Short mmCIF file of C-alpha atoms in Angstrom, two decimals:
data_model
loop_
_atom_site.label_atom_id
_atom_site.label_comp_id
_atom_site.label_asym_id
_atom_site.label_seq_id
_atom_site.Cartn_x
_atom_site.Cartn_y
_atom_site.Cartn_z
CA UNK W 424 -69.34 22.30 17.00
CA UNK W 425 -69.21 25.95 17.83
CA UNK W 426 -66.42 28.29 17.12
CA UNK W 427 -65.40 28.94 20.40
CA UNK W 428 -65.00 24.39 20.34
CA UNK W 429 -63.41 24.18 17.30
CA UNK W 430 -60.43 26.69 18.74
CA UNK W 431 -60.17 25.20 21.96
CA UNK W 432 -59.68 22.30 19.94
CA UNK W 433 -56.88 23.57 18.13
CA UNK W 434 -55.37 24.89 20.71
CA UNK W 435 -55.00 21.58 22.74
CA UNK W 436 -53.80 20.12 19.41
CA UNK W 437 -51.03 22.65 18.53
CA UNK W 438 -48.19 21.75 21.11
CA UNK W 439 -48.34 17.73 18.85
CA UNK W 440 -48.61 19.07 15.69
CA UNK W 441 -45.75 21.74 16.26
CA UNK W 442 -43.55 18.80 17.62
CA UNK W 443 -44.26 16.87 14.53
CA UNK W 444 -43.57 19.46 12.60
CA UNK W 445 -40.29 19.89 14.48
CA UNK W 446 -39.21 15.86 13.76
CA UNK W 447 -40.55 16.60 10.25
CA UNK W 448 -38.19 19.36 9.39
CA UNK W 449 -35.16 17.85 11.55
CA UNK W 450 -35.71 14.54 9.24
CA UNK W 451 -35.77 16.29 6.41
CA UNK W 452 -32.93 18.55 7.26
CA UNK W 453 -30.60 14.85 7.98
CA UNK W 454 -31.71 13.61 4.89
CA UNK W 455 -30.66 16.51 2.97
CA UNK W 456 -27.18 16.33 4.63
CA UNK W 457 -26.92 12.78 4.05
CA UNK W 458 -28.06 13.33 0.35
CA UNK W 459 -25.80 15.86 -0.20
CA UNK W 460 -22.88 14.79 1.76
CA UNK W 461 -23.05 11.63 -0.60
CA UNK W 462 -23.47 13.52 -4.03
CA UNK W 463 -20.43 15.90 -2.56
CA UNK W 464 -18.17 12.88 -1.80
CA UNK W 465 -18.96 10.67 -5.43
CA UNK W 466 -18.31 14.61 -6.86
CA UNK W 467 -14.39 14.93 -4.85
CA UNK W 468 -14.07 11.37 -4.71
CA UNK W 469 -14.92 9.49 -7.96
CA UNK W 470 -12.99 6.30 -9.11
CA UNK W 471 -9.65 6.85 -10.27
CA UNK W 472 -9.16 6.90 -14.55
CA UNK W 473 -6.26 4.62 -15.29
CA UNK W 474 -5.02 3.23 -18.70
CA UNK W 475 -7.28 0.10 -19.45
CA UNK W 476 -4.37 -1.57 -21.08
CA UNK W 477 -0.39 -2.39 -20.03
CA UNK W 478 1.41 -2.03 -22.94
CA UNK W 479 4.89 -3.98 -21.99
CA UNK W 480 7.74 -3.47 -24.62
CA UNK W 481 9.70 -6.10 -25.27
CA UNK W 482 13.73 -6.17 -24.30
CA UNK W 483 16.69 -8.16 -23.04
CA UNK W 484 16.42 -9.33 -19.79
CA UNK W 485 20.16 -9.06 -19.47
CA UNK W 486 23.56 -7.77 -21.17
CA UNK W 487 22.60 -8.03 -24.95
CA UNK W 488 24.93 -10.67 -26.57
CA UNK W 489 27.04 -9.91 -29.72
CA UNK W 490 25.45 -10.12 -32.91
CA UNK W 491 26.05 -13.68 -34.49
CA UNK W 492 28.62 -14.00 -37.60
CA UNK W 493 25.86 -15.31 -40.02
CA UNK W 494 24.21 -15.01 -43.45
CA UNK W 495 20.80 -15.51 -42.30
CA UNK W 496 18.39 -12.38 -42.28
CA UNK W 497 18.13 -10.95 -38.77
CA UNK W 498 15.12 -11.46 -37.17
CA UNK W 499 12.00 -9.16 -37.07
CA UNK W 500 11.89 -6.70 -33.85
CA UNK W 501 9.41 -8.65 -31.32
CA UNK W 502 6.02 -7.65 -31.14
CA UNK W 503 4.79 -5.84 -27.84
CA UNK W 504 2.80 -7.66 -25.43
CA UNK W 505 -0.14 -5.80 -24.50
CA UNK W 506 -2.07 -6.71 -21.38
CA UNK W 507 -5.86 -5.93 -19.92
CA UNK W 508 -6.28 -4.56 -16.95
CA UNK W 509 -9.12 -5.59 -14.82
CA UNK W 510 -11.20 -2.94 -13.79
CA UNK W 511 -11.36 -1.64 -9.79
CA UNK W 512 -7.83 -3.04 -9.43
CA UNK W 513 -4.70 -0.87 -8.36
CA UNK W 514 -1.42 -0.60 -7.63
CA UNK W 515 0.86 1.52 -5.44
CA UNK W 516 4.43 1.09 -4.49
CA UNK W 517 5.15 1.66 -0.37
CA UNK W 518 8.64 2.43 -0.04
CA UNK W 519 10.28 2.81 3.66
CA UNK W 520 12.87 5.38 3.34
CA UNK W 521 15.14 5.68 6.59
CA UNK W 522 17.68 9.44 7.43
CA UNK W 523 20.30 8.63 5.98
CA UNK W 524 18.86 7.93 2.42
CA UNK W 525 18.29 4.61 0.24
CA UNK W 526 15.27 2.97 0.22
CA UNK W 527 14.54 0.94 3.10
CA UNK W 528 11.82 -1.63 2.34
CA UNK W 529 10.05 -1.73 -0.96
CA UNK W 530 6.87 -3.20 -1.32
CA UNK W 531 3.73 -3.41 -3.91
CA UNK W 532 0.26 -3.13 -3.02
CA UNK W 533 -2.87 -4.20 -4.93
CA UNK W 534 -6.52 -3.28 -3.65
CA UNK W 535 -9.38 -4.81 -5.99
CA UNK W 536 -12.08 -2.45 -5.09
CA UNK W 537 -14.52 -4.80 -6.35
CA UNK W 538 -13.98 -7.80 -4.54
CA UNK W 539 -12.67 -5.73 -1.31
CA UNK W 540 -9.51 -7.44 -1.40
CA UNK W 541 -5.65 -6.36 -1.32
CA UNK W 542 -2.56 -7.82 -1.25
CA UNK W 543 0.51 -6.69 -0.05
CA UNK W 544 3.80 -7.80 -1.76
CA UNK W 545 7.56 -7.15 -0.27
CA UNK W 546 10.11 -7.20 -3.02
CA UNK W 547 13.58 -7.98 -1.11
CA UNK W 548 15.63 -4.69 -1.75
CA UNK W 549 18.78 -6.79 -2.90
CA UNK W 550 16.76 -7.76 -5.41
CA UNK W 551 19.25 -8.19 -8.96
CA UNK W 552 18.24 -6.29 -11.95
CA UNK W 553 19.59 -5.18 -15.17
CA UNK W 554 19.89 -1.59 -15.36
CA UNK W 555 21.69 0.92 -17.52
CA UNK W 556 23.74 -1.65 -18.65
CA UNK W 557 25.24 -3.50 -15.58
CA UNK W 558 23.69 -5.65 -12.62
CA UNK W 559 22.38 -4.13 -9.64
CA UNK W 560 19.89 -4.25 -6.32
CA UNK W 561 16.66 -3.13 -7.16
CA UNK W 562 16.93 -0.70 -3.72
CA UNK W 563 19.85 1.35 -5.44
CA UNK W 564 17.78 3.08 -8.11
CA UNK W 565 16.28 5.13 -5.26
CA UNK W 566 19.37 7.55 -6.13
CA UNK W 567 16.79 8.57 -8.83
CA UNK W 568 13.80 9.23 -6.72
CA UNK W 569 10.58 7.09 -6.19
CA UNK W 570 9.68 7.31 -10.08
CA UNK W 571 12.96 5.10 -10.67
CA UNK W 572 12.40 2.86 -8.09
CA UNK W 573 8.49 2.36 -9.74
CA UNK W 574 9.86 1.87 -13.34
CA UNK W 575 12.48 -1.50 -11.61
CA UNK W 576 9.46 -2.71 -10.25
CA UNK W 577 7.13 -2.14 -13.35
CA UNK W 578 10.41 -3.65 -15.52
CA UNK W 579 11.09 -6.45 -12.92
CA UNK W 580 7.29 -7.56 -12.74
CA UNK W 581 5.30 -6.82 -15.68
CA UNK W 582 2.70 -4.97 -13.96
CA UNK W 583 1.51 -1.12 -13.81
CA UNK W 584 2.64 1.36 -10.84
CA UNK W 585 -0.78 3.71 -10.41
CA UNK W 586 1.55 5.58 -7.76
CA UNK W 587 4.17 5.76 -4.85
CA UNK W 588 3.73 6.23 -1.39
CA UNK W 589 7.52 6.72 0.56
CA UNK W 590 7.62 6.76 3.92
CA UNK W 591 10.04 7.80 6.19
CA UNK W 592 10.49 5.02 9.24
CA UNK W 593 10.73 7.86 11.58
CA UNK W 594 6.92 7.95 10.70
CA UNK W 595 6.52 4.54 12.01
CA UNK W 596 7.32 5.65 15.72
CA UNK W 597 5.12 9.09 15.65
CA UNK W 598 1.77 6.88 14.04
CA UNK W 599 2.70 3.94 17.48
CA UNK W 600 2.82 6.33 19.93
CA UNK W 601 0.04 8.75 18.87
CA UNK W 602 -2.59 5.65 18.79
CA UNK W 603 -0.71 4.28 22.29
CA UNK W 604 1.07 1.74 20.80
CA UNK W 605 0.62 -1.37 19.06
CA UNK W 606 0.21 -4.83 20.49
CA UNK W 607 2.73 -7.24 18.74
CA UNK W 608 4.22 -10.32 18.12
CA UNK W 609 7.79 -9.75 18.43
CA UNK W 610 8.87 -13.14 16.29
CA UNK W 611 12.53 -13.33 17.11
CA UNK W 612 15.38 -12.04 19.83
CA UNK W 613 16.55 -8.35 18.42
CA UNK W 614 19.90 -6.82 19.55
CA UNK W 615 21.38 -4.93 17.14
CA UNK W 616 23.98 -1.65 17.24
CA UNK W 617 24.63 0.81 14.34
CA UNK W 618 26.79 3.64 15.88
CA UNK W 619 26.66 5.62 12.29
CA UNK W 620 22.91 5.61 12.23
CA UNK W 621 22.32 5.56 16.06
CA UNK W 622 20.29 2.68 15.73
CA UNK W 623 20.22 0.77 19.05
CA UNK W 624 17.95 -2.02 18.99
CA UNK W 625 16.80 -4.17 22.03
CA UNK W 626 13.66 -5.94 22.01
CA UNK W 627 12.52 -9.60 23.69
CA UNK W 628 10.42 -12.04 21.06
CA UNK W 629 7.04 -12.21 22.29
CA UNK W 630 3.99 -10.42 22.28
CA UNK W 631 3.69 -7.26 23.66
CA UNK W 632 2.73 -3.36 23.48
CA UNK W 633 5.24 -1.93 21.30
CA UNK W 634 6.20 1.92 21.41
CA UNK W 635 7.38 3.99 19.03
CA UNK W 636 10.75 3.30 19.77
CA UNK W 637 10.62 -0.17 19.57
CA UNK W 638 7.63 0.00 16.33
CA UNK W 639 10.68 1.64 14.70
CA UNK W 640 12.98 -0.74 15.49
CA UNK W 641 10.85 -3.89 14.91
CA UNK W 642 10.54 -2.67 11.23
CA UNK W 643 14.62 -1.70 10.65
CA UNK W 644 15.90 -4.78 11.83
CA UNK W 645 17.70 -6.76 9.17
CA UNK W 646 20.65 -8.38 11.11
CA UNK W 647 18.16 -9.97 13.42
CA UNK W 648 17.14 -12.89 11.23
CA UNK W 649 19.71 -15.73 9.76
CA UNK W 650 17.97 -14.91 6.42
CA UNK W 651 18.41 -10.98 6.87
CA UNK W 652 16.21 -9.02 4.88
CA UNK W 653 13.73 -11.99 4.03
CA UNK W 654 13.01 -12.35 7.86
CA UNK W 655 12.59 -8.59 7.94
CA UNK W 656 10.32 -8.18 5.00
CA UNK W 657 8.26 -10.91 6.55
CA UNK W 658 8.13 -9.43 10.07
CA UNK W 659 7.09 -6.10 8.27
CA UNK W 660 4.13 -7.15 6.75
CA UNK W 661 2.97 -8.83 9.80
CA UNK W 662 3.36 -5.83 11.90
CA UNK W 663 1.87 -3.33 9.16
CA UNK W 664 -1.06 -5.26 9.33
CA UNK W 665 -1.44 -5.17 13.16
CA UNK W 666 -0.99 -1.20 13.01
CA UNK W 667 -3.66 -0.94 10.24
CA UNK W 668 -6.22 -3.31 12.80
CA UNK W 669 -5.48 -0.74 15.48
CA UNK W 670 -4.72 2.27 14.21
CA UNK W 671 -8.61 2.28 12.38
CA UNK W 672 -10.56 2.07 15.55
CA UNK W 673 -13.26 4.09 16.91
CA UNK W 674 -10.99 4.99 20.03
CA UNK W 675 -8.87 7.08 16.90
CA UNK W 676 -10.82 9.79 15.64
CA UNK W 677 -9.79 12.35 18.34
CA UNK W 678 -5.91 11.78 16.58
CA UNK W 679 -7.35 12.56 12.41
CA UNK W 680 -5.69 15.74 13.12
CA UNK W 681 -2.39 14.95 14.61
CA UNK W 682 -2.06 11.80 12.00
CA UNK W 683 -2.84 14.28 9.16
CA UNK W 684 0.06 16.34 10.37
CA UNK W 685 2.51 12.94 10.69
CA UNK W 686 1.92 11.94 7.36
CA UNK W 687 2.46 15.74 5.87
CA UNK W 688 5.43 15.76 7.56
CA UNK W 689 6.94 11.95 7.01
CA UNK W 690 5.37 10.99 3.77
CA UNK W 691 5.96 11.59 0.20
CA UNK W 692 3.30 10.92 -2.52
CA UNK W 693 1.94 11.17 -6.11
CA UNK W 694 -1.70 10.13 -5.06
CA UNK W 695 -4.02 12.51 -5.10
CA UNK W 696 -6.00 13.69 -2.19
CA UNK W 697 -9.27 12.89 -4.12
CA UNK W 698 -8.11 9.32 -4.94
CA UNK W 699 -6.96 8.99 -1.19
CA UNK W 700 -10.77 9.48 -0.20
CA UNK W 701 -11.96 7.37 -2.94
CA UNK W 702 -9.69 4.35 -1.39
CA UNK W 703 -10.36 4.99 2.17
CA UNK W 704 -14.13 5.17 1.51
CA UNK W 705 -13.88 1.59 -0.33
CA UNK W 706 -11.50 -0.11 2.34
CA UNK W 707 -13.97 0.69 4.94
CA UNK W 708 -15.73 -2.71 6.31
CA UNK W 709 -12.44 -4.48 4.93
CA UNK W 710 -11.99 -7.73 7.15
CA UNK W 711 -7.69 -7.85 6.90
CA UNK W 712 -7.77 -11.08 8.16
CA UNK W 713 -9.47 -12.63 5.14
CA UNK W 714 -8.88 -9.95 2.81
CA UNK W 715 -5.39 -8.70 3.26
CA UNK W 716 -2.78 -10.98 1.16
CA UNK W 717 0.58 -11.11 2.37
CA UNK W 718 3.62 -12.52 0.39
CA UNK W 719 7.15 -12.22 -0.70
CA UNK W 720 9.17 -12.72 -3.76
CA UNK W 721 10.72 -16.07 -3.84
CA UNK W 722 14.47 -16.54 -4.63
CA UNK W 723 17.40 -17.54 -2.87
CA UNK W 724 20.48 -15.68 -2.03
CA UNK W 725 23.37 -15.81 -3.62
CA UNK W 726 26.16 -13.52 -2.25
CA UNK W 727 25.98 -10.41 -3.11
CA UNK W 728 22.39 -10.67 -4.44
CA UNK W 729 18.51 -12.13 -4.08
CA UNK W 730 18.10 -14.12 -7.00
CA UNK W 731 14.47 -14.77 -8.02
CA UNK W 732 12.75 -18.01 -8.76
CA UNK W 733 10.76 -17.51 -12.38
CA UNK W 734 8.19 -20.20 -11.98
CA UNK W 735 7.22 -18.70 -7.80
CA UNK W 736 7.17 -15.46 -8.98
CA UNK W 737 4.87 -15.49 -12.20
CA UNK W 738 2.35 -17.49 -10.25
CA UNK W 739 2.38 -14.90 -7.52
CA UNK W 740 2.11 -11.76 -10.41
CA UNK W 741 -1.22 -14.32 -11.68
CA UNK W 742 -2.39 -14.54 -8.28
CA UNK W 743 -2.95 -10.25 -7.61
CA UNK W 744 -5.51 -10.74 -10.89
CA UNK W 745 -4.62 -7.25 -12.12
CA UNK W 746 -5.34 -8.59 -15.69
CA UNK W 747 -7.82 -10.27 -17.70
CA UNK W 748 -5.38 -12.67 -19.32
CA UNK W 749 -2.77 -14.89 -17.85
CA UNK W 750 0.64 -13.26 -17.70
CA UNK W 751 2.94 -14.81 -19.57
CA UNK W 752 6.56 -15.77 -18.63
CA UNK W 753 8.37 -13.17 -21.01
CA UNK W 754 5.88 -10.12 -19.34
CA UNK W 755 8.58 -9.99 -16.51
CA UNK W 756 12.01 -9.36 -16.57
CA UNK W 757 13.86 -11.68 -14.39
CA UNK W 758 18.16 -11.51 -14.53
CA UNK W 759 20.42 -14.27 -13.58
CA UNK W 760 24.27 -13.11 -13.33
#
């Protein structure tokens, strides 16, 4: 082939090859984001470093009782119990904090990053404890901040707090009405008036598209249900759920920037931003249908507080698998006035 050929021939082949080299370069360009993006987010966002054991001191469950008149030796101080955790498993405490102070609705979650499960666990806030020496509802040691309220719930179950999350209701409304509401299952007639906290609640049972208003509402109303705050806790869970199927939609990522600036405003945490992204990254592809576990602890009430039942309860603490080993009865610290 002559010379003059072999550059005619180039030139027809030029306009292909630069496109390939075009795709080439654009491919390699995506790849390097994607490699980099992903070596940058296991960087900012590795797994949290938590104690690998519990260790769970032991104590009196109630008033200590006088020292017996005797001449035997007294008995040697118990032993500790220590505890395993398993690994990828952790806890947080939600607390609902409404204006006026006092903590609202308490509740434990546990996410097993492994198995892509959570559960979510409402602990009634008349809960009785023993603390600084005297009975009392587990809600009232929010008087000493959300740190208190973590060490009742640590003392009361046996299990670790990894952090706190305390939200103020008020939150509840802005998050509803930024995403355009929340379809809902309203499960009972609410009509309720507090003048004091100008709380006004009027909402049918059924399902519907709940404002923020109404979101707001739905979660505050204790007087509503014959059991008070068990219904509540109950109809809490249910609806948190539904906001979390709705609220992580496609349709939502124009409103990152306006939720961002809700939960500045309205929430209160120890959780770091890099563990934040570590959990949000694992909970994606989460099914809450079959993954989310919902439950309550067991008890019944007797005036003026929610007594728990010992057996209910240690199953349930088994059930969120945070350790290796079985709990045993005398990890939790259950009072009976």
């Amino acid at each position: 082939m002559s010379t003059s050929a072999k550059r005619k021939a180039r030139r027809k082949a030029s306009p292909l090859l630069r496109l390939v080299k075009i795709l080439y370069f654009v491919l390699f360009g995506l790849s390097l984001v994607v490699v980099v993006g992903f070596a940058a987010l296991k960087m900012f966002a590795p797994e949290p470093t938590v104690d690998s054991q519990v260790t769970i001191p032991p104590q009196p469950a109630g008033p200590s009782a006088p020292p017996a008149e005797s001449d035997e030796p007294a008995e040697a101080t118990p032993t500790p119990l220590v505890l395993t955790r398993r690994k990828g498993v952790y806890t947080c405490l939600l607390l609902g904090v409404a204006d006026i102070g006092g903590s609202d609705t308490i509740m434990l979650g546990v996410f097993d990053t492994k198995a892509k499960t959570a559960s979510l666990i409402s602990i009634p806030r008349d809960t009785v404890i023993y603390s600084n020496g005297k009975y009392r509802k587990i809600n009232s040691t929010y008087a000493g901040g959300e740190t208190a309220v973590a060490a009742a719930v640590r003392d009361l179950l046996g299990v670790p707090v990894d952090y706190y999350v305390s939200v103020n209701l008020k939150a509840f409304s802005s998050i509803v009405d930024q995403i355009g509401g929340v379809w809902f299952n309203v499960p009972v007639d609410m009509d309720y008036d507090d003048p004091l906290q100008d709380l006004h609640i009027h909402i049918k049972a059924g399902y519907q598209l709940l404002d923020g208003s109404k979101a707001e509402g739905v979660m505050r109303c204790r007087n509503c249900y014959p059991s008070a705050d068990i219904g509540r806790t109950a109809t809490q869970r249910a609806f948190l759920t539904a906001l979390a199927k709705q609220a992580i939609t496609p349709s939502n990522v124009t409103n990152v920037t306006s939720l961002i600036n809700t939960f500045s405003q309205y929430v209160v945490s120890d959780m770091p931003l890099n563990d934040m992204v570590f959990f949000g990254t694992q909970a994606i592809g989460m099914d809450l249908d079959s993954a989310l576990n919902a439950a309550s602890l067991e008890g019944e009430w007797i005036s003026p507080y929610w007594h728990l039942d010992d057996e209910a309860v240690l199953e349930l603490v088994n059930s969120l698998g945070i350790y290796e080993e079985t709990v045993p009865a005398q990890a939790l610290h259950i009072v009976h006035p």
